[in-house]
Short mmCIF file of C-alpha atoms and ligand atoms in Angstrom, two decimals:
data_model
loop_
_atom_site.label_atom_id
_atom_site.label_comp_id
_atom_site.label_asym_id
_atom_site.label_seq_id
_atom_site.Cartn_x
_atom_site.Cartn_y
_atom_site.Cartn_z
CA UNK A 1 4.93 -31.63 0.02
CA UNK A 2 7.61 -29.43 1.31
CA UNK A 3 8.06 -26.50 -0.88
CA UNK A 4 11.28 -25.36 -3.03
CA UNK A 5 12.27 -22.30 -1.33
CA UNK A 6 12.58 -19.54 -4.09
CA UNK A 7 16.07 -18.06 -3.22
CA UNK A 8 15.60 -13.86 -3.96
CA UNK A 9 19.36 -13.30 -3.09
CA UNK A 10 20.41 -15.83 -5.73
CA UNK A 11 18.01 -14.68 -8.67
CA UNK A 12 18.76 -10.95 -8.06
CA UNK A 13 22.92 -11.88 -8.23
CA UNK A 14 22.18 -13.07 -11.84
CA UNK A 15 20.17 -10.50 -13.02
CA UNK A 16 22.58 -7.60 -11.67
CA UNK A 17 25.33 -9.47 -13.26
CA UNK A 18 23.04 -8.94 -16.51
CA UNK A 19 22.52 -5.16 -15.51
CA UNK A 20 26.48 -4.91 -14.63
CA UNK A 21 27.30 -6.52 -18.48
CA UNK A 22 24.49 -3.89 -20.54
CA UNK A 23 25.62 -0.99 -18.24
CA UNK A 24 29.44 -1.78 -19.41
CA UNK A 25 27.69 -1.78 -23.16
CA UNK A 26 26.44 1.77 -22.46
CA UNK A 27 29.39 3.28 -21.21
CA UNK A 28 31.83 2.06 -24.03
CA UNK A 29 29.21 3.57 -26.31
CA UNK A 30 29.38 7.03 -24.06
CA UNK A 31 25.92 6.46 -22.43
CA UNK A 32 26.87 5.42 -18.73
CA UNK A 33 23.32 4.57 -17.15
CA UNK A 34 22.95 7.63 -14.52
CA UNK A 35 20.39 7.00 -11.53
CA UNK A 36 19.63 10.38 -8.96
CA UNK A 37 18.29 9.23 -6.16
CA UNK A 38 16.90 12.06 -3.55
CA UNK A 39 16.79 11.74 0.31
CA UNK A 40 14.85 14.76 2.13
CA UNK A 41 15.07 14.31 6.00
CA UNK A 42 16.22 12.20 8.40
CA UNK A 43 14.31 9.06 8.69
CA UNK A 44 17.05 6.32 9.40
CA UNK A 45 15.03 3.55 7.64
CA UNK A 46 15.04 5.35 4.29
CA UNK A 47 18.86 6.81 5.07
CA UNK A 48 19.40 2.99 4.62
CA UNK A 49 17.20 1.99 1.29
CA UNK A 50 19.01 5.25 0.05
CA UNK A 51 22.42 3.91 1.06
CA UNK A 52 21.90 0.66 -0.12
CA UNK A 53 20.31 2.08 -3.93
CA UNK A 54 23.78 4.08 -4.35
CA UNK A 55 25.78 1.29 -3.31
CA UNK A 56 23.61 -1.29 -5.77
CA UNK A 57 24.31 1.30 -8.66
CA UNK A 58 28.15 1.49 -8.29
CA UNK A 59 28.14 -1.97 -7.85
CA UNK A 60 26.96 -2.48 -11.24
CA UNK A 61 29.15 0.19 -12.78
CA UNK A 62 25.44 2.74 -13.07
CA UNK A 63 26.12 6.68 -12.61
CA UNK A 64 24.62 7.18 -9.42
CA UNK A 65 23.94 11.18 -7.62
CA UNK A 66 22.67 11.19 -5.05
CA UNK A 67 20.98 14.30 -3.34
CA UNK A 68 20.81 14.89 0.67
CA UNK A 69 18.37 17.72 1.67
CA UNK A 70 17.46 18.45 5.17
CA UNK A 71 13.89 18.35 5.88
CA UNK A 72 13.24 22.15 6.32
CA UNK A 73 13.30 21.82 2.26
CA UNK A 74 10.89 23.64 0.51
CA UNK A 75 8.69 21.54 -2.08
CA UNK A 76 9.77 24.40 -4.71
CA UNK A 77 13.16 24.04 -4.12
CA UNK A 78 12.82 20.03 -4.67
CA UNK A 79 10.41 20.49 -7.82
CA UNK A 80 13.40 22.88 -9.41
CA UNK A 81 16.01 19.90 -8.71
CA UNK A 82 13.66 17.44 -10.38
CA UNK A 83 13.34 20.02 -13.28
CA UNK A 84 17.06 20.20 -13.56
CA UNK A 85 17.30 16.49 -13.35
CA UNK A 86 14.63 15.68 -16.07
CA UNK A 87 16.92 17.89 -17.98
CA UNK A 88 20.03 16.16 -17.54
CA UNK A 89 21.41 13.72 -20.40
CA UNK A 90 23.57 11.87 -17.86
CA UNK A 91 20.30 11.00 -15.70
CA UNK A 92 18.43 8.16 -16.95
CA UNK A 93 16.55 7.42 -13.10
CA UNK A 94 14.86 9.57 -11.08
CA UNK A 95 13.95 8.24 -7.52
CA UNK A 96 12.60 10.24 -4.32
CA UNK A 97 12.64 8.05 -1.59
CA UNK A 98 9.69 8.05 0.17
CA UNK A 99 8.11 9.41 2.92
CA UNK A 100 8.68 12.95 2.52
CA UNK A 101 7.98 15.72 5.32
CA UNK A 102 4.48 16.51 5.58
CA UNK A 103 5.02 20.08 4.19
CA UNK A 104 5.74 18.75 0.24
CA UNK A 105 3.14 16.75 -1.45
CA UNK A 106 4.80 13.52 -2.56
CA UNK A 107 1.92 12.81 -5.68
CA UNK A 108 2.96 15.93 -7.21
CA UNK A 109 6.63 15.23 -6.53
CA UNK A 110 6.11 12.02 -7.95
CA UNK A 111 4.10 13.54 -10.91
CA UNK A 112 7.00 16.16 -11.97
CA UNK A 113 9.10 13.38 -12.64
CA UNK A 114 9.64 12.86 -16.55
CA UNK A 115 7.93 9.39 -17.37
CA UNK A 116 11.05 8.39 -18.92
CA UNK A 117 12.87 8.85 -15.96
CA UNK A 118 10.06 7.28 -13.44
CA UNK A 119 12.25 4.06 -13.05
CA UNK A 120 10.25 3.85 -9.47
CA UNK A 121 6.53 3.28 -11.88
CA UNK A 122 5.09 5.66 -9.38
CA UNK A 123 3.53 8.21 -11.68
CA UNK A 124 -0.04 8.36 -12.73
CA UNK A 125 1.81 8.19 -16.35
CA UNK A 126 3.28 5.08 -15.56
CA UNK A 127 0.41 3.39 -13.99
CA UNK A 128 -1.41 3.94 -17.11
CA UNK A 129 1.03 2.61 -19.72
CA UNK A 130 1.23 -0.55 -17.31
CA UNK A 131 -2.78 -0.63 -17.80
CA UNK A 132 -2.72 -0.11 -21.43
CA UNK A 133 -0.03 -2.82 -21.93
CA UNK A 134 2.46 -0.29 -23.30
CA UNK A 135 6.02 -0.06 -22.49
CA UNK A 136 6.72 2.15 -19.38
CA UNK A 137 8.42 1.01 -15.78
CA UNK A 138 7.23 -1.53 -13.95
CA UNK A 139 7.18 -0.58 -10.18
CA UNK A 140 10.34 -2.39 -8.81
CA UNK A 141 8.42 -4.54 -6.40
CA UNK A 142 6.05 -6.27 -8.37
CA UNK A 143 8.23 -6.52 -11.47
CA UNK A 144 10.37 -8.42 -9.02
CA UNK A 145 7.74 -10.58 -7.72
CA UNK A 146 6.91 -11.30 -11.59
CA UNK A 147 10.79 -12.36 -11.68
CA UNK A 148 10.35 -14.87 -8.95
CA UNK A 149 7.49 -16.47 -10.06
CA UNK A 150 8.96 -17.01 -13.82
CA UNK A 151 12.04 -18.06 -12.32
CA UNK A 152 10.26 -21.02 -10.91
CA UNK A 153 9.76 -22.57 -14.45
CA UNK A 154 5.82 -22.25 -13.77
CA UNK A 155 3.92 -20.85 -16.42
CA UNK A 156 0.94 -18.29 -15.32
CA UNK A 157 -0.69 -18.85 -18.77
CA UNK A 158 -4.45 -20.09 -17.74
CA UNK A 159 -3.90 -20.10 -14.26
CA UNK A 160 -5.55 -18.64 -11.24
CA UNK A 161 -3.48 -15.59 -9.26
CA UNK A 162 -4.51 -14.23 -6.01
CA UNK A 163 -3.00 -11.15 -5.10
CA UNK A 164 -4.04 -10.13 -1.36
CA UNK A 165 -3.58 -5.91 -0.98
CA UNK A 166 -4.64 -3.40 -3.70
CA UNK A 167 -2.00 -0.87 -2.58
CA UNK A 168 -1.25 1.75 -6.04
CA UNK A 169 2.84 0.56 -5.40
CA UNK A 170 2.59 -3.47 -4.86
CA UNK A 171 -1.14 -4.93 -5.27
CA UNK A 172 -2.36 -2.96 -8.38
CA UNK A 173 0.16 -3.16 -10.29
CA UNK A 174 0.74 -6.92 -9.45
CA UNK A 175 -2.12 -7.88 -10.24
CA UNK A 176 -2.03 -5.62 -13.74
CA UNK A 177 1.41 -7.88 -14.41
CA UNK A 178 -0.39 -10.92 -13.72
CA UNK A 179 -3.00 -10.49 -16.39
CA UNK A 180 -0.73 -9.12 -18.81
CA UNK A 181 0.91 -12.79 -18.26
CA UNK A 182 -2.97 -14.34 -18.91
CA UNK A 183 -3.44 -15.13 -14.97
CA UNK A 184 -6.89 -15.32 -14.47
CA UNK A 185 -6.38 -12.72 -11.32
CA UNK A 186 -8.51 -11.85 -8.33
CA UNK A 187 -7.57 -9.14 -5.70
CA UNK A 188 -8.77 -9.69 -2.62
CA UNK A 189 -8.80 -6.95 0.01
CA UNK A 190 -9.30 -6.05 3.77
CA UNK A 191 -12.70 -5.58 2.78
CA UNK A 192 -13.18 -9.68 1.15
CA UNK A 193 -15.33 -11.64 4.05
CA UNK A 194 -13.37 -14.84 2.95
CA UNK A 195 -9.85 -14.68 2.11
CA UNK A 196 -9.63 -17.91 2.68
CA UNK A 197 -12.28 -19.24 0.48
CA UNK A 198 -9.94 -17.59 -2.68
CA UNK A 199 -6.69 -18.31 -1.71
CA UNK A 200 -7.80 -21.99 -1.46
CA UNK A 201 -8.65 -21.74 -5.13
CA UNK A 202 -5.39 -20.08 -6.38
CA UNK A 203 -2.11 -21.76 -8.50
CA UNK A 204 -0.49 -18.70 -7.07
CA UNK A 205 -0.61 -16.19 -4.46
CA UNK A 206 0.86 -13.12 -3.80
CA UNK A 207 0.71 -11.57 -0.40
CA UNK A 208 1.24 -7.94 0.10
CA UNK A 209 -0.79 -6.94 3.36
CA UNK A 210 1.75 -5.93 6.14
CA UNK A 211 0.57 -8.07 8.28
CA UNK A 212 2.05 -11.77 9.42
CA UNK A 213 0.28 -14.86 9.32
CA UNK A 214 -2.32 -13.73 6.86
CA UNK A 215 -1.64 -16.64 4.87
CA UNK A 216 -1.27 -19.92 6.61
CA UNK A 217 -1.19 -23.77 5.21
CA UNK A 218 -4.70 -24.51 5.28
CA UNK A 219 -5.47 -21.22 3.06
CA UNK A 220 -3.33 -22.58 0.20
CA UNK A 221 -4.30 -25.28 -2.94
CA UNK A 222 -1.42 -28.19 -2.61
CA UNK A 223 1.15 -26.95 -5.27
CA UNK A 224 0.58 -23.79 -5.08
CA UNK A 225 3.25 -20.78 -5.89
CA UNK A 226 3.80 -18.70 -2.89
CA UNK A 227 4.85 -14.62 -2.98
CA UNK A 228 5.26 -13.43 0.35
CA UNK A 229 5.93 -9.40 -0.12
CA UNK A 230 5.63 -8.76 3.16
CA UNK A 231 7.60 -7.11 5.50
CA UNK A 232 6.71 -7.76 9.45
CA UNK A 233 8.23 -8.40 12.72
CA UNK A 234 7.57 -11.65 15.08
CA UNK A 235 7.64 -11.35 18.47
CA UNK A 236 10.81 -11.71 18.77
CA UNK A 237 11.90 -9.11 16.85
CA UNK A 238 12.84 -10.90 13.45
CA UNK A 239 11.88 -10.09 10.58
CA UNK A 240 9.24 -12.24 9.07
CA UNK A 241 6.37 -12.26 6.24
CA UNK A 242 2.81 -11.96 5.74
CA UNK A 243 3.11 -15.74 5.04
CA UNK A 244 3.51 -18.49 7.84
CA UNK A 245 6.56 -19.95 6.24
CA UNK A 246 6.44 -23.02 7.99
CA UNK A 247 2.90 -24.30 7.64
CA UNK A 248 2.51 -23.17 3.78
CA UNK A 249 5.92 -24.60 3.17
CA UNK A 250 4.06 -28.13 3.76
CA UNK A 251 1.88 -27.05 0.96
CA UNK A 252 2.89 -25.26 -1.45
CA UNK A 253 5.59 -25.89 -4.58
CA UNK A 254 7.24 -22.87 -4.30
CA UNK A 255 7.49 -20.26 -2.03
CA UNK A 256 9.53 -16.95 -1.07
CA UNK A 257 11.48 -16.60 2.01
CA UNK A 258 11.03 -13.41 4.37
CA UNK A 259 14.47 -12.03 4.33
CA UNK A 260 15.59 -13.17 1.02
CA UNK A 261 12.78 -13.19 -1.04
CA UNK A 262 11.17 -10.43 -2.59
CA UNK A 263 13.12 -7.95 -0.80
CA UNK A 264 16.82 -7.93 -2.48
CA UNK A 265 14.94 -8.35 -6.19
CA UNK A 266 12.98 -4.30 -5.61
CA UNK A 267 16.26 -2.70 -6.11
CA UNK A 268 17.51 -5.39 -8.87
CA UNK A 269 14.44 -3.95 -10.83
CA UNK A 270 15.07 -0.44 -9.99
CA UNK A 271 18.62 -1.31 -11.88
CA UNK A 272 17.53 -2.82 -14.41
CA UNK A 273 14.59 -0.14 -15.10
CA UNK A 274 17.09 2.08 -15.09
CA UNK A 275 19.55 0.45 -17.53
CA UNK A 276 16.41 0.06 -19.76
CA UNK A 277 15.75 3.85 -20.03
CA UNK A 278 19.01 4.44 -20.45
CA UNK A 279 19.13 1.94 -23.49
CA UNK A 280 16.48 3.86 -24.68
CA UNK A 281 18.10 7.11 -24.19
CA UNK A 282 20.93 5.83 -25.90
CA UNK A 283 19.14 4.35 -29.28
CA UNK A 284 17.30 8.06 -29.61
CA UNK A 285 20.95 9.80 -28.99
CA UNK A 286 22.61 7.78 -31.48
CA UNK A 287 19.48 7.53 -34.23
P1 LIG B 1 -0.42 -1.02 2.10
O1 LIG B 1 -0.42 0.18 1.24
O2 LIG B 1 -0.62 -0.85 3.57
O3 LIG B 1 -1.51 -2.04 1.53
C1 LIG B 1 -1.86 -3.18 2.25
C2 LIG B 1 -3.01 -3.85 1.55
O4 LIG B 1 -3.38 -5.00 2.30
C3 LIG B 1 -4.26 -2.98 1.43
O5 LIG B 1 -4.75 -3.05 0.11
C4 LIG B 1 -5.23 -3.59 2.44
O6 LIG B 1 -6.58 -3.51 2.04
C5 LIG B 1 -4.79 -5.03 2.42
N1 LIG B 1 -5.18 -5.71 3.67
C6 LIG B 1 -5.03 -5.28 4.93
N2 LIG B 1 -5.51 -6.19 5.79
C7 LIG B 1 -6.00 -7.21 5.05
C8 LIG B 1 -6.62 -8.44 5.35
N3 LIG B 1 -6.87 -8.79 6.61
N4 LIG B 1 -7.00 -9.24 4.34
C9 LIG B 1 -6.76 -8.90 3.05
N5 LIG B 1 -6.15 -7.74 2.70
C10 LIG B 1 -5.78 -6.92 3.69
O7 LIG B 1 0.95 -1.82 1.98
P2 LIG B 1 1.93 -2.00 0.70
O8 LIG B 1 2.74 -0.78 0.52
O9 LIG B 1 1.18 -2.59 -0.43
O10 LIG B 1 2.91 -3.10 1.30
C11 LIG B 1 2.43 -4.38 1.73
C12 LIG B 1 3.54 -5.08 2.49
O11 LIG B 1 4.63 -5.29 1.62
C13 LIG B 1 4.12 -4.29 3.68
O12 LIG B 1 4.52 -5.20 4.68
C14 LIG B 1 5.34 -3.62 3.10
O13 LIG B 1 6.33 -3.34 4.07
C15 LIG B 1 5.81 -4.71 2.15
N6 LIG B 1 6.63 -4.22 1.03
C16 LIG B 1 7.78 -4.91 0.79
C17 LIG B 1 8.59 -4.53 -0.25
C18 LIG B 1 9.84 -5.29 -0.52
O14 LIG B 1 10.72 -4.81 -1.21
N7 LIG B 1 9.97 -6.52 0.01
C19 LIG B 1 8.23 -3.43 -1.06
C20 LIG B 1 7.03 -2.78 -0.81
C21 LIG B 1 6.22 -3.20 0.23
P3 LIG B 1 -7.37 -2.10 1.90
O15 LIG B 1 -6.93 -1.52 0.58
O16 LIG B 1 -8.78 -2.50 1.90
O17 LIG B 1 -6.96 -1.26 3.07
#
């Protein structure tokens, strides 16, 4: 079997058309979707996830402020801004890119954040109404995953998910999405002796480890879905997966490519979260 490669960049041009069409709604009604997105420091990688956020929200006609601090910023100072912001009709998405300097604790950054703002999912809020089924944001990354998979035509109803990695942002909540779909789910773990001997056994997998090659061919059921979230380098350099692409590819259905998977669909979610809250926004305003 060679597996249908499950095209990322191709799924998350259609649904940002989508956002681009309901954000045009908003602002002829006077509600123009408004995401803040907050950089503190210098790291280049996030300079660049910022960059491309902003640029992904004009693109789709969103609001979009964004907020450059240096890193001598006190956690105060960025816990007023977030105040301010959580005040701010025109602000439907509140996102602090992460890592922050080690002076400012990032949970109770992420915690000051009004839930209906938390298009990131981050929040202890959040995780909660995602474990009681009720209707918060999705973190971006696993929403997206959830995208990919239903995008493949395969139901999850009755069938068996592996997710590999329990992290609070990806494995968690990807496995919480899973149920809510009625996957029978399993989370497997640095600490399960035999990865192997559950992959095997799964209709689909998710990996979300950091680390390539976790999943190979002979760890995976013939027709299997494949989610690689993973993002590595090979010795070469490239970028690559926690999945090897080419022996699973002989064995699974589906499966995600590593670039152009997973990754272009977390900041089509973080769009379309935010479009949602500001659809909600917009129904209280005008009730
Ligand atoms: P993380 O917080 O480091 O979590 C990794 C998880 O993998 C942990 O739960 C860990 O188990 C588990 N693990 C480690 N070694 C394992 C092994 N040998 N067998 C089974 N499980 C193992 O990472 P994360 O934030 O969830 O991210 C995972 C990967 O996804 C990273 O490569 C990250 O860069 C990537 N990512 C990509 C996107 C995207 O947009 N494409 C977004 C977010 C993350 P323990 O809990 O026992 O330590």
């Amino acid at each position: 079997m060679t597996a249908k490669v499950i095209d990322g960049n191709a799924l998350s041009k259609q649904l940002r058309a989508e956002v681009t069409t309901r954000a045009a709604a908003l602002t002829a009604r006077g509600h123009q979707p408004g995401l803040a997105v907050i950089l503190v420091g210098e790291d280049p990688a996030s300079a660049v996830y910022v960059r491309n956020k902003v640029k992904a929200c004009e693109d789709s006609g969103l609001l979009s402020v964004f907020d450059k601090y240096e890193a001598t910023l006190s956690e105060a100072a960025l816990l007023a801004r977030i105040a301010a912001l959580n005040a701010d009709p025109a602000i439907h998405g509140i996102l602090v890119q992460m890592p922050l300097p080690k002076h400012i604790d990032s949970g109770k950054v992420i915690e000051a954040i009004a839930t209906h703002k938390d298009v990131d999912g981050y929040s202890v809020l959040s995780a909660g109404e995602l474990m009681a089924g009720l209707p918060g944001f999705r973190p971006c990354t696993p929403y997206g995953c959830m995208k990919l998979i239903e995008s493949t035509g395969v139901s999850l109803k009755g069938k068996h998910a592996v997710v590999i990695g329990r992290s609070n942002t990806v494995g968690k909540p990807m496995a919480l999405l899973l149920l809510q779909a009625n996957a029978t789910v399993t989370v497997c773990h640095s600490g399960t002796p035999d990865l192997a001997y559950h992959t095997r056994q799964a209709d689909v997998v998710v990996a979300a480890v950091g680390r390539r090659n976790t999943l190979t061919g002979d760890m995976v059921k013939p027709g299997a879905v494949v989610i690689d979230v993973g993002i590595n380098r090979n010795d070469e350099g490239k970028l690559c997966g926690d999945v090897d692409f080419a022996s699973v590819s002989e064995v699974a259905s589906h499966l995600t490519p590593v670039p152009g998977g997973v990754g272009p669909m977390t900041i089509t979610m973080l769009l379309v979260n935010t479009v949602e809250a500001a659809e909600r926004a917009a129904t209280q305003a005008d009730a």
